Amino acid sequence: MTPERKERLLTTLNRRQANLTVVLEDVQDPHNVSAVLRTCDAVGIQDVYVISTMAPRQKKWGHRSSSSAAMWLTIHQFDNVEECMAALRAKYDRIYTTHLATDAISLYDIDFTGSVALVFGNEQMGVSEKIRSLSDGNFIIPQMGIIKSLNISVACAVSIYEAMRQKTLAGHYDKPGLPPEQYNALAEQWGYKEEGE
């Protein structure tokens, strides 16, 4: 491995964030999933949760939207909503769903300096009522046009780039954000070794 490659891997690993995640519920288009994974990698999200209750678990994501991002992420797959939500509750303080509801808050009112999971739903039906009932609230992305929804991969990108903006201002990317055990396991998985190891 070249020194430049090692430096790039180490820099990426040091910017991974343990307190931010994306959850995809029954997203049908593998290209949407792949695009979301690429954006998660771009903003430093390491853990992504995928719930598949309508189809078998994916073995391979769409390859036109840089599915290679999947190899750098830790993807947790579930076919049971309650099990996924329990796993999220054990790790994240707040869980928000994208849902147009009267009590929905603006994306820009979420405090992303805390520990947050964002749930994005199926392209046709959105986030299920079951997950909404188990979450801490709904959020919307403010829009000025007639159509009040965005493609899921676009909605996710807008949302987690707002998270990245807040986390950058708070200095979260200035120091490693992963627990040491996860950090070291990923370093080994990615093939990064210190000199002399």
PDB file of C-alpha atoms in Angstrom:
ATOM      1  CA  MET A   1       0.000   0.000   0.000  1.00  0.00           C
ATOM      2  CA  THR A   2       1.374   3.425  -0.943  1.00  0.00           C
ATOM      3  CA  PRO A   3       1.932   6.096   1.727  1.00  0.00           C
ATOM      4  CA  GLU A   4      -0.679   8.244  -0.006  1.00  0.00           C
ATOM      5  CA  ARG A   5      -3.249   5.447   0.184  1.00  0.00           C
ATOM      6  CA  LYS A   6      -2.488   4.857   3.857  1.00  0.00           C
ATOM      7  CA  GLU A   7      -2.867   8.553   4.598  1.00  0.00           C
ATOM      8  CA  ARG A   8      -6.193   8.704   2.778  1.00  0.00           C
ATOM      9  CA  LEU A   9      -7.561   5.702   4.688  1.00  0.00           C
ATOM     10  CA  LEU A  10      -6.387   7.079   8.024  1.00  0.00           C
ATOM     11  CA  THR A  11      -7.860  10.514   7.326  1.00  0.00           C
ATOM     12  CA  THR A  12     -11.189   8.936   6.360  1.00  0.00           C
ATOM     13  CA  LEU A  13     -11.234   6.710   9.424  1.00  0.00           C
ATOM     14  CA  ASN A  14     -10.460   9.638  11.727  1.00  0.00           C
ATOM     15  CA  ARG A  15     -13.499  11.490  10.386  1.00  0.00           C
ATOM     16  CA  ARG A  16     -16.020   8.678  10.796  1.00  0.00           C
ATOM     17  CA  GLN A  17     -18.880   9.599  13.133  1.00  0.00           C
ATOM     18  CA  ALA A  18     -20.347   7.097  15.589  1.00  0.00           C
ATOM     19  CA  ASN A  19     -23.268   9.296  16.645  1.00  0.00           C
ATOM     20  CA  LEU A  20     -24.996   9.736  13.289  1.00  0.00           C
ATOM     21  CA  THR A  21     -26.714   7.113  11.171  1.00  0.00           C
ATOM     22  CA  VAL A  22     -29.192   6.618   8.356  1.00  0.00           C
ATOM     23  CA  VAL A  23     -31.943   3.989   8.394  1.00  0.00           C
ATOM     24  CA  LEU A  24     -33.601   2.829   5.166  1.00  0.00           C
ATOM     25  CA  GLU A  25     -36.973   1.116   5.489  1.00  0.00           C
ATOM     26  CA  ASP A  26     -38.045  -1.045   2.547  1.00  0.00           C
ATOM     27  CA  VAL A  27     -36.393   1.158  -0.067  1.00  0.00           C
ATOM     28  CA  GLN A  28     -37.056  -0.774  -3.273  1.00  0.00           C
ATOM     29  CA  ASP A  29     -34.744   0.749  -5.860  1.00  0.00           C
ATOM     30  CA  PRO A  30     -31.198  -0.564  -5.312  1.00  0.00           C
ATOM     31  CA  HIS A  31     -29.849   2.502  -7.082  1.00  0.00           C
ATOM     32  CA  ASN A  32     -31.466   4.704  -4.420  1.00  0.00           C
ATOM     33  CA  VAL A  33     -29.848   2.582  -1.722  1.00  0.00           C
ATOM     34  CA  SER A  34     -26.507   2.761  -3.463  1.00  0.00           C
ATOM     35  CA  ALA A  35     -26.734   6.547  -3.830  1.00  0.00           C
ATOM     36  CA  VAL A  36     -27.545   6.874  -0.128  1.00  0.00           C
ATOM     37  CA  LEU A  37     -24.554   4.722   0.792  1.00  0.00           C
ATOM     38  CA  ARG A  38     -22.272   6.896  -1.306  1.00  0.00           C
ATOM     39  CA  THR A  39     -23.515  10.029   0.469  1.00  0.00           C
ATOM     40  CA  CYS A  40     -23.154   8.394   3.887  1.00  0.00           C
ATOM     41  CA  ASP A  41     -19.521   7.671   3.093  1.00  0.00           C
ATOM     42  CA  ALA A  42     -19.046  11.258   1.935  1.00  0.00           C
ATOM     43  CA  VAL A  43     -20.215  12.789   5.230  1.00  0.00           C
ATOM     44  CA  GLY A  44     -18.432  10.300   7.482  1.00  0.00           C
ATOM     45  CA  ILE A  45     -21.271   7.986   8.497  1.00  0.00           C
ATOM     46  CA  GLN A  46     -19.945   4.483   9.171  1.00  0.00           C
ATOM     47  CA  ASP A  47     -23.009   2.502  10.298  1.00  0.00           C
ATOM     48  CA  VAL A  48     -26.089   2.277   8.068  1.00  0.00           C
ATOM     49  CA  TYR A  49     -29.249   0.332   8.919  1.00  0.00           C
ATOM     50  CA  VAL A  50     -31.383  -1.314   6.235  1.00  0.00           C
ATOM     51  CA  ILE A  51     -34.806  -2.784   7.023  1.00  0.00           C
ATOM     52  CA  SER A  52     -36.212  -5.179   4.413  1.00  0.00           C
ATOM     53  CA  THR A  53     -39.648  -6.532   5.278  1.00  0.00           C
ATOM     54  CA  MET A  54     -40.967  -6.665   1.706  1.00  0.00           C
ATOM     55  CA  ALA A  55     -38.124  -8.501  -0.028  1.00  0.00           C
ATOM     56  CA  PRO A  56     -35.128 -10.706   0.814  1.00  0.00           C
ATOM     57  CA  ARG A  57     -32.021  -9.026   2.178  1.00  0.00           C
ATOM     58  CA  GLN A  58     -29.774  -7.495  -0.450  1.00  0.00           C
ATOM     59  CA  LYS A  59     -26.501  -9.193  -1.259  1.00  0.00           C
ATOM     60  CA  LYS A  60     -25.337  -6.552  -3.712  1.00  0.00           C
ATOM     61  CA  TRP A  61     -26.405  -2.944  -4.177  1.00  0.00           C
ATOM     62  CA  GLY A  62     -26.947  -1.154  -7.500  1.00  0.00           C
ATOM     63  CA  HIS A  63     -23.669  -0.733  -9.318  1.00  0.00           C
ATOM     64  CA  ARG A  64     -24.301   2.476 -11.245  1.00  0.00           C
ATOM     65  CA  SER A  65     -24.352   4.779  -8.221  1.00  0.00           C
ATOM     66  CA  SER A  66     -20.939   3.830  -6.896  1.00  0.00           C
ATOM     67  CA  SER A  67     -21.880   0.712  -4.998  1.00  0.00           C
ATOM     68  CA  SER A  68     -18.219   0.487  -4.035  1.00  0.00           C
ATOM     69  CA  ALA A  69     -19.194   2.787  -1.154  1.00  0.00           C
ATOM     70  CA  ALA A  70     -20.785  -0.260   0.487  1.00  0.00           C
ATOM     71  CA  MET A  71     -17.392  -1.871   1.023  1.00  0.00           C
ATOM     72  CA  TRP A  72     -16.330   1.039   3.252  1.00  0.00           C
ATOM     73  CA  LEU A  73     -19.491   1.053   5.383  1.00  0.00           C
ATOM     74  CA  THR A  74     -20.900  -1.206   8.076  1.00  0.00           C
ATOM     75  CA  ILE A  75     -24.379  -2.169   6.887  1.00  0.00           C
ATOM     76  CA  HIS A  76     -26.742  -3.662   9.448  1.00  0.00           C
ATOM     77  CA  GLN A  77     -29.609  -5.517   7.754  1.00  0.00           C
ATOM     78  CA  PHE A  78     -32.882  -6.373   9.485  1.00  0.00           C
ATOM     79  CA  ASP A  79     -36.121  -8.027   8.408  1.00  0.00           C
ATOM     80  CA  ASN A  80     -37.840  -7.092  11.681  1.00  0.00           C
ATOM     81  CA  VAL A  81     -38.732  -3.489  12.533  1.00  0.00           C
ATOM     82  CA  GLU A  82     -38.749  -3.980  16.315  1.00  0.00           C
ATOM     83  CA  GLU A  83     -35.299  -5.580  16.301  1.00  0.00           C
ATOM     84  CA  CYS A  84     -33.863  -2.733  14.263  1.00  0.00           C
ATOM     85  CA  MET A  85     -35.443  -0.087  16.468  1.00  0.00           C
ATOM     86  CA  ALA A  86     -34.099  -1.827  19.581  1.00  0.00           C
ATOM     87  CA  ALA A  87     -30.611  -1.795  18.069  1.00  0.00           C
ATOM     88  CA  LEU A  88     -30.970   1.904  17.290  1.00  0.00           C
ATOM     89  CA  ARG A  89     -32.233   2.696  20.807  1.00  0.00           C
ATOM     90  CA  ALA A  90     -29.178   1.023  22.265  1.00  0.00           C
ATOM     91  CA  LYS A  91     -26.853   3.309  20.324  1.00  0.00           C
ATOM     92  CA  TYR A  92     -28.606   6.580  19.431  1.00  0.00           C
ATOM     93  CA  ASP A  93     -30.366   9.091  21.679  1.00  0.00           C
ATOM     94  CA  ARG A  94     -32.866  10.437  19.140  1.00  0.00           C
ATOM     95  CA  ILE A  95     -34.628   8.751  16.203  1.00  0.00           C
ATOM     96  CA  TYR A  96     -36.414  10.936  13.656  1.00  0.00           C
ATOM     97  CA  THR A  97     -38.498   9.849  10.681  1.00  0.00           C
ATOM     98  CA  THR A  98     -39.138  11.738   7.474  1.00  0.00           C
ATOM     99  CA  HIS A  99     -42.895  12.175   7.506  1.00  0.00           C
ATOM    100  CA  LEU A 100     -45.163  15.045   6.565  1.00  0.00           C
ATOM    101  CA  ALA A 101     -47.161  15.435   9.780  1.00  0.00           C
ATOM    102  CA  THR A 102     -48.667  18.403  11.583  1.00  0.00           C
ATOM    103  CA  ASP A 103     -46.190  17.963  14.434  1.00  0.00           C
ATOM    104  CA  ALA A 104     -43.156  17.554  12.162  1.00  0.00           C
ATOM    105  CA  ILE A 105     -40.162  19.750  12.899  1.00  0.00           C
ATOM    106  CA  SER A 106     -37.873  21.322  10.342  1.00  0.00           C
ATOM    107  CA  LEU A 107     -34.658  19.530   9.441  1.00  0.00           C
ATOM    108  CA  TYR A 108     -32.882  22.710  10.532  1.00  0.00           C
ATOM    109  CA  ASP A 109     -34.290  22.417  14.065  1.00  0.00           C
ATOM    110  CA  ILE A 110     -32.620  19.054  14.701  1.00  0.00           C
ATOM    111  CA  ASP A 111     -29.530  19.220  16.901  1.00  0.00           C
ATOM    112  CA  PHE A 112     -27.038  17.057  15.041  1.00  0.00           C
ATOM    113  CA  THR A 113     -24.323  17.626  17.629  1.00  0.00           C
ATOM    114  CA  GLY A 114     -26.065  14.919  19.654  1.00  0.00           C
ATOM    115  CA  SER A 115     -26.620  11.248  18.813  1.00  0.00           C
ATOM    116  CA  VAL A 116     -29.147  10.997  15.974  1.00  0.00           C
ATOM    117  CA  ALA A 117     -30.650   8.381  13.665  1.00  0.00           C
ATOM    118  CA  LEU A 118     -32.642   9.483  10.607  1.00  0.00           C
ATOM    119  CA  VAL A 119     -35.168   7.073   9.068  1.00  0.00           C
ATOM    120  CA  PHE A 120     -36.086   7.273   5.382  1.00  0.00           C
ATOM    121  CA  GLY A 121     -38.930   5.165   4.023  1.00  0.00           C
ATOM    122  CA  ASN A 122     -40.177   3.368   0.973  1.00  0.00           C
ATOM    123  CA  GLU A 123     -40.404   5.377  -2.269  1.00  0.00           C
ATOM    124  CA  GLN A 124     -44.196   4.981  -2.529  1.00  0.00           C
ATOM    125  CA  MET A 125     -45.423   4.715   1.073  1.00  0.00           C
ATOM    126  CA  GLY A 126     -42.759   6.501   3.083  1.00  0.00           C
ATOM    127  CA  VAL A 127     -41.892   5.486   6.630  1.00  0.00           C
ATOM    128  CA  SER A 128     -44.294   2.934   8.118  1.00  0.00           C
ATOM    129  CA  GLU A 129     -46.686   3.812  10.906  1.00  0.00           C
ATOM    130  CA  LYS A 130     -44.975   1.217  13.106  1.00  0.00           C
ATOM    131  CA  ILE A 131     -41.607   2.951  12.887  1.00  0.00           C
ATOM    132  CA  ARG A 132     -43.195   6.363  13.331  1.00  0.00           C
ATOM    133  CA  SER A 133     -44.818   5.150  16.545  1.00  0.00           C
ATOM    134  CA  LEU A 134     -41.420   3.983  17.850  1.00  0.00           C
ATOM    135  CA  SER A 135     -39.512   7.144  16.940  1.00  0.00           C
ATOM    136  CA  ASP A 136     -39.015  10.439  18.773  1.00  0.00           C
ATOM    137  CA  GLY A 137     -40.705  12.521  16.108  1.00  0.00           C
ATOM    138  CA  ASN A 138     -40.965  13.451  12.459  1.00  0.00           C
ATOM    139  CA  PHE A 139     -39.023  15.980  10.463  1.00  0.00           C
ATOM    140  CA  ILE A 140     -39.512  17.632   7.100  1.00  0.00           C
ATOM    141  CA  ILE A 141     -37.163  19.314   4.667  1.00  0.00           C
ATOM    142  CA  PRO A 142     -38.518  22.834   4.009  1.00  0.00           C
ATOM    143  CA  GLN A 143     -39.542  23.257   0.375  1.00  0.00           C
ATOM    144  CA  MET A 144     -40.888  26.175  -1.619  1.00  0.00           C
ATOM    145  CA  GLY A 145     -42.370  24.373  -4.611  1.00  0.00           C
ATOM    146  CA  ILE A 146     -45.665  22.664  -5.354  1.00  0.00           C
ATOM    147  CA  ILE A 147     -44.392  19.095  -5.039  1.00  0.00           C
ATOM    148  CA  LYS A 148     -43.770  18.418  -1.357  1.00  0.00           C
ATOM    149  CA  SER A 149     -41.450  15.441  -1.576  1.00  0.00           C
ATOM    150  CA  LEU A 150     -37.955  14.685  -2.820  1.00  0.00           C
ATOM    151  CA  ASN A 151     -36.407  11.521  -4.186  1.00  0.00           C
ATOM    152  CA  ILE A 152     -35.216   9.506  -1.201  1.00  0.00           C
ATOM    153  CA  SER A 153     -31.538   9.706  -2.105  1.00  0.00           C
ATOM    154  CA  VAL A 154     -31.819  13.483  -2.529  1.00  0.00           C
ATOM    155  CA  ALA A 155     -33.739  13.868   0.738  1.00  0.00           C
ATOM    156  CA  CYS A 156     -31.107  11.840   2.538  1.00  0.00           C
ATOM    157  CA  ALA A 157     -28.260  13.857   1.020  1.00  0.00           C
ATOM    158  CA  VAL A 158     -29.836  17.191   1.982  1.00  0.00           C
ATOM    159  CA  SER A 159     -30.442  15.938   5.525  1.00  0.00           C
ATOM    160  CA  ILE A 160     -27.062  14.462   6.298  1.00  0.00           C
ATOM    161  CA  TYR A 161     -25.193  17.361   4.738  1.00  0.00           C
ATOM    162  CA  GLU A 162     -27.012  19.588   7.236  1.00  0.00           C
ATOM    163  CA  ALA A 163     -25.796  17.178   9.909  1.00  0.00           C
ATOM    164  CA  MET A 164     -22.252  17.458   8.542  1.00  0.00           C
ATOM    165  CA  ARG A 165     -22.480  21.265   8.588  1.00  0.00           C
ATOM    166  CA  GLN A 166     -23.468  21.289  12.258  1.00  0.00           C
ATOM    167  CA  LYS A 167     -20.912  18.664  13.206  1.00  0.00           C
ATOM    168  CA  THR A 168     -18.157  20.546  11.374  1.00  0.00           C
ATOM    169  CA  LEU A 169     -18.967  23.741  13.283  1.00  0.00           C
ATOM    170  CA  ALA A 170     -18.930  21.744  16.538  1.00  0.00           C
ATOM    171  CA  GLY A 171     -15.488  20.302  15.747  1.00  0.00           C
ATOM    172  CA  HIS A 172     -16.650  16.690  15.505  1.00  0.00           C
ATOM    173  CA  TYR A 173     -14.420  16.001  12.494  1.00  0.00           C
ATOM    174  CA  ASP A 174     -11.327  17.343  14.232  1.00  0.00           C
ATOM    175  CA  LYS A 175     -10.851  14.184  16.301  1.00  0.00           C
ATOM    176  CA  PRO A 176     -11.665  10.485  15.843  1.00  0.00           C
ATOM    177  CA  GLY A 177     -15.372   9.851  16.391  1.00  0.00           C
ATOM    178  CA  LEU A 178     -15.474   6.060  16.543  1.00  0.00           C
ATOM    179  CA  PRO A 179     -15.009   3.922  19.679  1.00  0.00           C
ATOM    180  CA  PRO A 180     -11.440   2.517  19.773  1.00  0.00           C
ATOM    181  CA  GLU A 181     -12.570  -1.082  19.277  1.00  0.00           C
ATOM    182  CA  GLN A 182     -14.540  -0.225  16.125  1.00  0.00           C
ATOM    183  CA  TYR A 183     -11.793   2.094  14.906  1.00  0.00           C
ATOM    184  CA  ASN A 184      -9.133  -0.608  15.224  1.00  0.00           C
ATOM    185  CA  ALA A 185     -11.327  -3.280  13.638  1.00  0.00           C
ATOM    186  CA  LEU A 186     -12.010  -1.056  10.635  1.00  0.00           C
ATOM    187  CA  ALA A 187      -8.337  -0.132  10.305  1.00  0.00           C
ATOM    188  CA  GLU A 188      -7.501  -3.826  10.082  1.00  0.00           C
ATOM    189  CA  GLN A 189     -10.385  -4.526   7.701  1.00  0.00           C
ATOM    190  CA  TRP A 190      -9.329  -1.701   5.426  1.00  0.00           C
ATOM    191  CA  GLY A 191      -5.756  -2.980   5.400  1.00  0.00           C
ATOM    192  CA  TYR A 192      -4.258  -0.012   7.216  1.00  0.00           C
ATOM    193  CA  LYS A 193      -1.198  -0.931   9.272  1.00  0.00           C
ATOM    194  CA  GLU A 194       1.228   1.255  11.140  1.00  0.00           C
ATOM    195  CA  GLU A 195       4.882   0.858  10.210  1.00  0.00           C
ATOM    196  CA  GLY A 196       6.424  -2.048  12.110  1.00  0.00           C
ATOM    197  CA  GLU A 197       3.167  -3.987  12.505  1.00  0.00           C
TER     198      GLU A 197
END
